[in-house]
Short mmCIF file of C-alpha atoms in Angstrom, two decimals:
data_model
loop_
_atom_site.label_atom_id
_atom_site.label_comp_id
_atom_site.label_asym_id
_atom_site.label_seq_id
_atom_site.Cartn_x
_atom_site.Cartn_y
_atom_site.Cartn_z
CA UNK J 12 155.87 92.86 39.38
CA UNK J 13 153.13 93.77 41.43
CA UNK J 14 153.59 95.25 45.05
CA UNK J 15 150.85 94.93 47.12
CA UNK J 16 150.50 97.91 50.24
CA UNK J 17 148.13 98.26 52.79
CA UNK J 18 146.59 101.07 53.11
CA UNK J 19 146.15 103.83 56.12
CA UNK J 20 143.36 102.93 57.28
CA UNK J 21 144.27 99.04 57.83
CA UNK J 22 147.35 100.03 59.94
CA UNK J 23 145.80 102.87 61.71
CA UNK J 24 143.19 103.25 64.84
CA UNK J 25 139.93 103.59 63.13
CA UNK J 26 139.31 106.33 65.56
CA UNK J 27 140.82 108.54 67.82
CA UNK J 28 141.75 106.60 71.59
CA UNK J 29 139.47 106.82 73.76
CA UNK J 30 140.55 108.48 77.82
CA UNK J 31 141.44 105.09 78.59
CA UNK J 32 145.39 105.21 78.99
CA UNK J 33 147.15 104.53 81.69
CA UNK J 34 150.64 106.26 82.30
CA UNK J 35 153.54 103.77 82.54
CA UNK J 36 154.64 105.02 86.29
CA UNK J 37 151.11 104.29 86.84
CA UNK J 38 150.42 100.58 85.59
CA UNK J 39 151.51 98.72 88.72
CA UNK J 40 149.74 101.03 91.32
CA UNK J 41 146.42 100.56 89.00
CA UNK J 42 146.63 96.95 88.50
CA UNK J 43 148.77 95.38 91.23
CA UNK J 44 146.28 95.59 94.31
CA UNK J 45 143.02 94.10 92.46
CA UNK J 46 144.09 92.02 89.38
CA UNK J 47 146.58 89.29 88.20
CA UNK J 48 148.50 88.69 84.78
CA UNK J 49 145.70 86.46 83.69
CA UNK J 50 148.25 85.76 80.24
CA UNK J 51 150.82 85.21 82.46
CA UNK J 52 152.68 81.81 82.08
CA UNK J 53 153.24 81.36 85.52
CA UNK J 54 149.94 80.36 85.67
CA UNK J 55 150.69 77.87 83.20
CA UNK J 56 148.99 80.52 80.21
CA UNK J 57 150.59 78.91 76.65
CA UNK J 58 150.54 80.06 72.86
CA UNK J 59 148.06 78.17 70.85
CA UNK J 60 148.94 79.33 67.83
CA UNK J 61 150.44 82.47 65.91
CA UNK J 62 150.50 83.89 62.20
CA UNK J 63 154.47 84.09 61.91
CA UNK J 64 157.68 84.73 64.95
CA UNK J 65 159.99 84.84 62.36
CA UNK J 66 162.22 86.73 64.23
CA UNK J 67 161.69 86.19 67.90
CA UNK J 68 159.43 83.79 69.54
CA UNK J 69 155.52 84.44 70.20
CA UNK J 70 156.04 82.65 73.83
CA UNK J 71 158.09 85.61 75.20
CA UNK J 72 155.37 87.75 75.16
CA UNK J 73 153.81 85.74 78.34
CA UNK J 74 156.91 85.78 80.22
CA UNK J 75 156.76 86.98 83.65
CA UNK J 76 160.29 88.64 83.56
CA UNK J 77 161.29 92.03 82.69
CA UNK J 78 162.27 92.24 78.90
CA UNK J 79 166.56 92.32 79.09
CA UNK J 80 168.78 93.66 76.06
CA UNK J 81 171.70 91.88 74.10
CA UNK J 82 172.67 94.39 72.12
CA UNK J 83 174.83 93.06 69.12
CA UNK J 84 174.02 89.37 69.65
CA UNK J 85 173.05 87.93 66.65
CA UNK J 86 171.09 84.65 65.53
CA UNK J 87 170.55 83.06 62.14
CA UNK J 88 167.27 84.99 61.51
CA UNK J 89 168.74 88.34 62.50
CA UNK J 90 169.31 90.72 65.56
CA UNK J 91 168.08 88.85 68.71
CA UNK J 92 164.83 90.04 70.89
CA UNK J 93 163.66 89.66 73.83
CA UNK J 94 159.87 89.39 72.37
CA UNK J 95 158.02 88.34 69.58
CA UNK J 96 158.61 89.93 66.42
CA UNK J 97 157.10 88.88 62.86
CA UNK J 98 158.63 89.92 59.13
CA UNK J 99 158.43 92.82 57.72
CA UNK J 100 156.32 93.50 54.78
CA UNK J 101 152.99 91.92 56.18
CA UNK J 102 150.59 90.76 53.21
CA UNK J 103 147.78 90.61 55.88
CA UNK J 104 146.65 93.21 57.48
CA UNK J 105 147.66 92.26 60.96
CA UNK J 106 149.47 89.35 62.61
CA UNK J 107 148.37 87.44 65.44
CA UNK J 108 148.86 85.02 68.28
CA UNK J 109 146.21 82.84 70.56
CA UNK J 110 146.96 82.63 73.87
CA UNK J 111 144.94 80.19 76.12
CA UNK J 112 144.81 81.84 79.64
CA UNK J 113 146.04 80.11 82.69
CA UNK J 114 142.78 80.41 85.00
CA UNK J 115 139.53 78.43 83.95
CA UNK J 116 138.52 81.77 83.10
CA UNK J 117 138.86 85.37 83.59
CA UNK J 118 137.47 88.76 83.80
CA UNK J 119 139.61 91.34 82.04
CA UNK J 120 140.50 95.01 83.59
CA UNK J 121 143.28 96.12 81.85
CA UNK J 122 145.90 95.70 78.78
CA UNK J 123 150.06 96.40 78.81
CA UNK J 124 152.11 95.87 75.67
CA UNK J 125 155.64 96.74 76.43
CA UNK J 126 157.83 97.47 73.70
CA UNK J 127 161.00 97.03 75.69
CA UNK J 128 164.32 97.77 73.05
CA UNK J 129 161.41 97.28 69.99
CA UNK J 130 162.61 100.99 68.31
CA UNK J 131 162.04 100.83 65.06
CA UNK J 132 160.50 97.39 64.83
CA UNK J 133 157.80 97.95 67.07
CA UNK J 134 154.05 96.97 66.39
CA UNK J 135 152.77 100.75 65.45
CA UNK J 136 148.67 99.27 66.84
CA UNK J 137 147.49 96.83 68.61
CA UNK J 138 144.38 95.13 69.60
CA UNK J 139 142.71 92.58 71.60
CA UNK J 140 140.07 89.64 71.60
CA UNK J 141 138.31 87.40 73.85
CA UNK J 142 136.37 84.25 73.66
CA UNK J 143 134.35 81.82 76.39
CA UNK J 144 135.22 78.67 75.17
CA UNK J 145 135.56 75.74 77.56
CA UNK J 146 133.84 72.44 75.61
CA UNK J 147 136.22 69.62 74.71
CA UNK J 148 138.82 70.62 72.10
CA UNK J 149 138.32 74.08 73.04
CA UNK J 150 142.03 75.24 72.79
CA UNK J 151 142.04 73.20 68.73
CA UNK J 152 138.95 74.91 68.06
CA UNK J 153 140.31 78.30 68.72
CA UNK J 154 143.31 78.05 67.19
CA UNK J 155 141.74 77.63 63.90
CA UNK J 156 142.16 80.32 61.32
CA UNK J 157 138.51 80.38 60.50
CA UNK J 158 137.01 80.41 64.45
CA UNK J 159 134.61 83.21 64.17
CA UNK J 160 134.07 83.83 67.63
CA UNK J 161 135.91 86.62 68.73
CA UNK J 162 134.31 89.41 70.94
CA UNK J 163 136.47 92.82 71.48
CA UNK J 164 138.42 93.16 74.51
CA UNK J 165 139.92 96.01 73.40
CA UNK J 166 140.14 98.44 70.15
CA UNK J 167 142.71 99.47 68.01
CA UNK J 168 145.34 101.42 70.25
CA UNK J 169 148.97 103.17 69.19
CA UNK J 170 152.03 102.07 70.52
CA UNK J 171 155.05 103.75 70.80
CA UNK J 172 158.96 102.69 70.57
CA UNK J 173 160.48 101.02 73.71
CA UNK J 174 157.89 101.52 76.17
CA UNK J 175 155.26 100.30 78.81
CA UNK J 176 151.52 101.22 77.81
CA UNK J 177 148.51 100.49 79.21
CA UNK J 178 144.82 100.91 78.57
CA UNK J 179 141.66 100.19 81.55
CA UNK J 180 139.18 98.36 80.14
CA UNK J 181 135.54 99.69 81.23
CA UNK J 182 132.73 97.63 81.19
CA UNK J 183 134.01 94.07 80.48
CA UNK J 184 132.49 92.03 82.92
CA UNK J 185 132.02 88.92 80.53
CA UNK J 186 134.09 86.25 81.61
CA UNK J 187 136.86 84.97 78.53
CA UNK J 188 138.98 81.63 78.48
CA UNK J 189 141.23 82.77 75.18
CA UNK J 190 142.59 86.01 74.16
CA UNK J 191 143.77 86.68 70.61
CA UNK J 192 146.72 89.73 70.22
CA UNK J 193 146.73 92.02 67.02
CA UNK J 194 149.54 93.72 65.82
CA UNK J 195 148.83 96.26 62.92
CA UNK J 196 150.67 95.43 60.61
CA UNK J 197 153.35 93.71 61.83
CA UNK J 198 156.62 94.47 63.90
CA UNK J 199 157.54 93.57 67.68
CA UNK J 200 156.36 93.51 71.17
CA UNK J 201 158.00 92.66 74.05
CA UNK J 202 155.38 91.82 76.50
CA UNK J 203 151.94 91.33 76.77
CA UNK J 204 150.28 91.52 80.20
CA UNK J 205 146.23 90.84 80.26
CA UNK J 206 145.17 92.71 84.35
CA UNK J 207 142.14 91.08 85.36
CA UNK J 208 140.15 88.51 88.04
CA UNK J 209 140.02 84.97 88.17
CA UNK J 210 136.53 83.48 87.82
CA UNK J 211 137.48 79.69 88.97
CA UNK J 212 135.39 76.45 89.08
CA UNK J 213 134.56 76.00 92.60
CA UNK J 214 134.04 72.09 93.78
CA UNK J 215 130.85 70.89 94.00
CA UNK J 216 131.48 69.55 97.73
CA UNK J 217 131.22 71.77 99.80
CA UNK J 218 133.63 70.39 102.32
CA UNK J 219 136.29 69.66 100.24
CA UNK J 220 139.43 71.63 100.88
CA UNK J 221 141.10 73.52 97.93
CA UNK J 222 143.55 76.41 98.11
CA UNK J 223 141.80 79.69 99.11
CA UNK J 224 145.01 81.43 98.57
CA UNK J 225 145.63 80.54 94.72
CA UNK J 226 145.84 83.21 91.74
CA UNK J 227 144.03 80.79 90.18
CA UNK J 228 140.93 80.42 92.62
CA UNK J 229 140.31 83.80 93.31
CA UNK J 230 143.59 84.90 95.30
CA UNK J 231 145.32 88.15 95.27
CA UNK J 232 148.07 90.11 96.57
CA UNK J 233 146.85 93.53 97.81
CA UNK J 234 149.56 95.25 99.48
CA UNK J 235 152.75 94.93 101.40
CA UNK J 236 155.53 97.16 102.90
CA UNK J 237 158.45 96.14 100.72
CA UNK J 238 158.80 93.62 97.37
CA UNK J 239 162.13 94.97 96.40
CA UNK J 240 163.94 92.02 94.90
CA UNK J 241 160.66 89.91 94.27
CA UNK J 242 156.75 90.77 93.97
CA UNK J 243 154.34 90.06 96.20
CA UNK J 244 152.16 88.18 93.34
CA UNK J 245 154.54 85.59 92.97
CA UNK J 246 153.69 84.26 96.41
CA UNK J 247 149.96 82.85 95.40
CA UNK J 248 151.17 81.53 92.26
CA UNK J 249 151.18 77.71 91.53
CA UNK J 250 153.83 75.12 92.13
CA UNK J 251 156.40 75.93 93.83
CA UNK J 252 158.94 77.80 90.76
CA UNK J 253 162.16 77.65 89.33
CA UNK J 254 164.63 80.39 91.14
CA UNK J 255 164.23 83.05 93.88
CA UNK J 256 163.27 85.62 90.76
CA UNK J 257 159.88 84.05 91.22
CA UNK J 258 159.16 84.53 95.38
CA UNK J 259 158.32 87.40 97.32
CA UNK J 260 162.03 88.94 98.66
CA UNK J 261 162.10 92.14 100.84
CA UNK J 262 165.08 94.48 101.43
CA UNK J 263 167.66 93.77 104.12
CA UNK J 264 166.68 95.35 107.50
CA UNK J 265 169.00 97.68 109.14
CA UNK J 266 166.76 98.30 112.04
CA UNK J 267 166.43 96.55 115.12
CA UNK J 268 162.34 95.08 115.87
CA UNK J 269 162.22 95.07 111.92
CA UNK J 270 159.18 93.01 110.13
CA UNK J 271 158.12 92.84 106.73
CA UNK J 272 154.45 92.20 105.41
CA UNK J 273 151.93 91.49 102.85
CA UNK J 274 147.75 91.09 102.85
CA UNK J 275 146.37 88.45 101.11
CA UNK J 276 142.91 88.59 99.92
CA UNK J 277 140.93 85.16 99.59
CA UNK J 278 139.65 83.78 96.13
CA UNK J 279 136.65 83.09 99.28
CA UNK J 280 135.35 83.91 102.47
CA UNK J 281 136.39 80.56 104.20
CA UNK J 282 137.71 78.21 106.90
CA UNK J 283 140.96 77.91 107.23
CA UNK J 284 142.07 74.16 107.64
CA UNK J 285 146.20 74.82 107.29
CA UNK J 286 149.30 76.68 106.14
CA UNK J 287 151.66 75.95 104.17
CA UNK J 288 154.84 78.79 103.93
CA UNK J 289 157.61 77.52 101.53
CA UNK J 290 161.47 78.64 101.46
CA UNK J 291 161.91 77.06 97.94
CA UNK J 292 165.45 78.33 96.71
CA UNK J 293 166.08 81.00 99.50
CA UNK J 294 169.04 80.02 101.31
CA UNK J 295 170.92 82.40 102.56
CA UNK J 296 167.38 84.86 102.99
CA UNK J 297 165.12 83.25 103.95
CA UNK J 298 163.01 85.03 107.17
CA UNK J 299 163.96 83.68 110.75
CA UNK J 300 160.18 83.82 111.90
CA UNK J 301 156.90 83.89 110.58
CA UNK J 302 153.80 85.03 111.73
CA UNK J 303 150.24 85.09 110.40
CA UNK J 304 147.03 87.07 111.12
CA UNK J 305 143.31 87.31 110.21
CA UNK J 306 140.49 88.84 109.59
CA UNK J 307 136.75 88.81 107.90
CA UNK J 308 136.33 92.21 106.10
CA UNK J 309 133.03 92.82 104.83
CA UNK J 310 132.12 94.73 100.83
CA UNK J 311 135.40 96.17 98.95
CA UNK J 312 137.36 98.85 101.64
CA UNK J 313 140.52 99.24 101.12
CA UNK J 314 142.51 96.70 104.07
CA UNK J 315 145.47 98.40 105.87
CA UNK J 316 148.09 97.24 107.92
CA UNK J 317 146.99 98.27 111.19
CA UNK J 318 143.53 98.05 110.57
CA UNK J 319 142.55 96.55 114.10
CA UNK J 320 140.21 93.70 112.63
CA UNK J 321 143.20 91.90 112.47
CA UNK J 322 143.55 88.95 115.12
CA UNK J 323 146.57 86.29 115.36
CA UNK J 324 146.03 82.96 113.20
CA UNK J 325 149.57 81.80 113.53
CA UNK J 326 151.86 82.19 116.36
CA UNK J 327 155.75 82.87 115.42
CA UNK J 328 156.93 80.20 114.08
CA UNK J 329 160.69 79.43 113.38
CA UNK J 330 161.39 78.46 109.67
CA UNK J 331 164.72 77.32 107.32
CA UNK J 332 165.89 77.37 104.01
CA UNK J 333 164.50 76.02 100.74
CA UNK J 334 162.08 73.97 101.86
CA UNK J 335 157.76 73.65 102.37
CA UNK J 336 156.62 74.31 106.29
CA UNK J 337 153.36 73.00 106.98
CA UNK J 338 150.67 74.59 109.59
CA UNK J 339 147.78 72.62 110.96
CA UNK J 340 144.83 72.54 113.01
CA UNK J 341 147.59 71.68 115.89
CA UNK J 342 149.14 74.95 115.74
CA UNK J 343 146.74 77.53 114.27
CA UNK J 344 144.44 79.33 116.72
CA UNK J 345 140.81 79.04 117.07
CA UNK J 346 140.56 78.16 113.45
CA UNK J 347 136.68 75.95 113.90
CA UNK J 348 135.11 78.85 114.86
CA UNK J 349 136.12 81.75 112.32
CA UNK J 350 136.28 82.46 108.77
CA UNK J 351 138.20 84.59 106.54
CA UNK J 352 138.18 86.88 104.03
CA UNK J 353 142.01 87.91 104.06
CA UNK J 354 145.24 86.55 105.58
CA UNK J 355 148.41 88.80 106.25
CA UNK J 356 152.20 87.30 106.18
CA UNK J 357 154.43 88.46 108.65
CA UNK J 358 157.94 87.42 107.93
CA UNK J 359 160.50 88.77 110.90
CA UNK J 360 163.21 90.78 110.21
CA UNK J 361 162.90 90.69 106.19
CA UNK J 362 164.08 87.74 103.41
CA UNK J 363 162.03 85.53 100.86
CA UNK J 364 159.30 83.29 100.84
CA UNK J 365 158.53 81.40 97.42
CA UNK J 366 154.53 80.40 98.10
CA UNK J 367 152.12 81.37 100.83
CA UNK J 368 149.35 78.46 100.60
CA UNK J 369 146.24 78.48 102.57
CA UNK J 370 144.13 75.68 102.60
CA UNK J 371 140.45 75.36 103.79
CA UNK J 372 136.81 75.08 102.80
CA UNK J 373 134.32 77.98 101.29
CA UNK J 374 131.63 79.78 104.01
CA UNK J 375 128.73 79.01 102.09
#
């Protein structure tokens, strides 16, 4: 009977890593102000295809959650996982899965793999792919075994048992639509988190109004003072979700003049046209007041809090529970004769909000 192996040098980084790790208490504070999960599925990112999830399911990878543990749960094809995990014994050098990102396309800045509760079953090395591909059939094409055009995104890279790990990618400036996921041989991984930019398709009217806001046009979080129960990502992200795990939720105030905030940064410099705050599935948190400001910041400084650029946009307004509260031209100050490069949220004392949604049209 004859056993095939693989030998070291399939299974293990060609070379030595290069100085490009980040440390896990360090992944959020490199990658939170600037980039977005661009594999995320809350941006509607799917699996395209896989080489085997025998024992857990390929599509956890792109969840947004935390990894959780059920220790000594059991399903028919063994132990159960909160991540994708293949058979042992690999005849191929790797396995793989194709993930179709959830922007029209993306710049890459960094890769996480979290191993969450993989120990002993964990992939051993990883690496990652990238392709441009946006003709029709794209996501079929792709997915085919023999699709030859693969670019790096990033080399072979060890992983360790039950873990966050992270690697900056320097240099990758080309835009990708797909990503492809190597484990070396085989084993598990509990999430996979692709930190980059949006690069979206912009309308080809000029004076049509999209959602400057949006993860997927451009839109990111930068800072805030608290995201204890909720992140503020979650608020740019589309529709409008499917519990209060997926809003922006601060702390309860214990102090009295109390006010919670986060800085949005446009997908464009634009005019703002209206403003939509939703409550979706906070009930008994949501914020009693809202408040928004604004300012045009010119090149890449860092935007503070009390930067004094800041001017009002929108007055206080009162708001309820679980439900969509629309700002227009009728309320918003001044709004025909500025534009915009960031917004920032000011929800009074503390509580959730689900989406922050600003509408308008590019400064061209």
């Amino acid at each position: 009977m004859d056993i095939q192996t693989l030998s070291p040098e399939l299974v293990l980084p060609a070379e030595q890593p290069l100085n490009d790790a980040v440390s896990p208490e360090l992944i959020d504070k490199t990658f939170g102000s600037d980039c977005i999960d661009l594999a995320s599925i809350s941006l509607t990112s799917r699996i395209l295809a896989f080489s085997d999830e025998f024992f857990a399911d390929a599509s956890n990878l792109i969840n947004p959650r935390t990894p959780v543990h059920r220790p000594g749960v059991f399903v028919p094809s063994g132990a159960w996982y909160d991540g994708w995990e293949t058979r042992r014994h690999n005849p191929q050098p790797f396995d793989w899965v194709i993930i179709r990102l959830g922007v029209a396309s993306g710049r890459p800045k960094g890769v996480e793999i979290n191993t969450a509760f993989f120990n002993g079953n964990e992939a051993p090395v990883i690496s990652v792919d990238g392709c441009y591909e946006t003709a029709e059939g794209a996501d079929s094409v792709v997915a085919e075994k023999g699709y030859n055009g693969w670019s790096e995104v990033l080399g072979k890279r060890p992983c360790g048992p039950s873990q966050r790990q992270a690697w900056k990618l320097e240099g990758q400036n080309d835009s990708i639509t797909h990503v492809r996921l190597r484990m070396w041989p085989d084993g598990g991984i509990a999430r996979f988190r692709l930190y980059g930019e949006a690069v979206p398709v912009w309308p080809s009217d000029p004076t049509q109004e999209i959602e400057l806001s949006a993860a997927v046009m451009g839109g990111v979080a930068e800072s805030c003072s608290d995201q204890h129960f909720g992140g503020k990502e979650n608020l740019l992200l589309p529709g409008r979700g499917i519990d209060m795990g997926d809003g922006w939720e601060t702390k309860r105030s214990r102090s009295q003049g109390h006010t919670d905030w986060v800085i949005v940064k446009l997908g464009a410099r634009g005019k703002v046209s209206r403003i939509v705050i939703d409550t979706a599935h906070f009930r008994g948190n949501f914020p009693q007041g809202v408040m928004v400001e604004a300012a045009d910041f010119e090149g890449n400084n860092v935007v503070t809090h009390g930067d004094s650029a800041w001017s009002e946009l929108l007055p206080v307004q009162k708001v309820g529970p679980d439900q969509e509260f629309e700002f227009g031209r009728n309320v918003l100050l001044k709004v025909e004769e500025r534009v915009f490069t960031h917004m920032k949220l000011t929800i009074i004392p503390d509580g959730g909000v689900k989406r922050f949604r600003v509408f308008g049209t590019r400064a061209l």
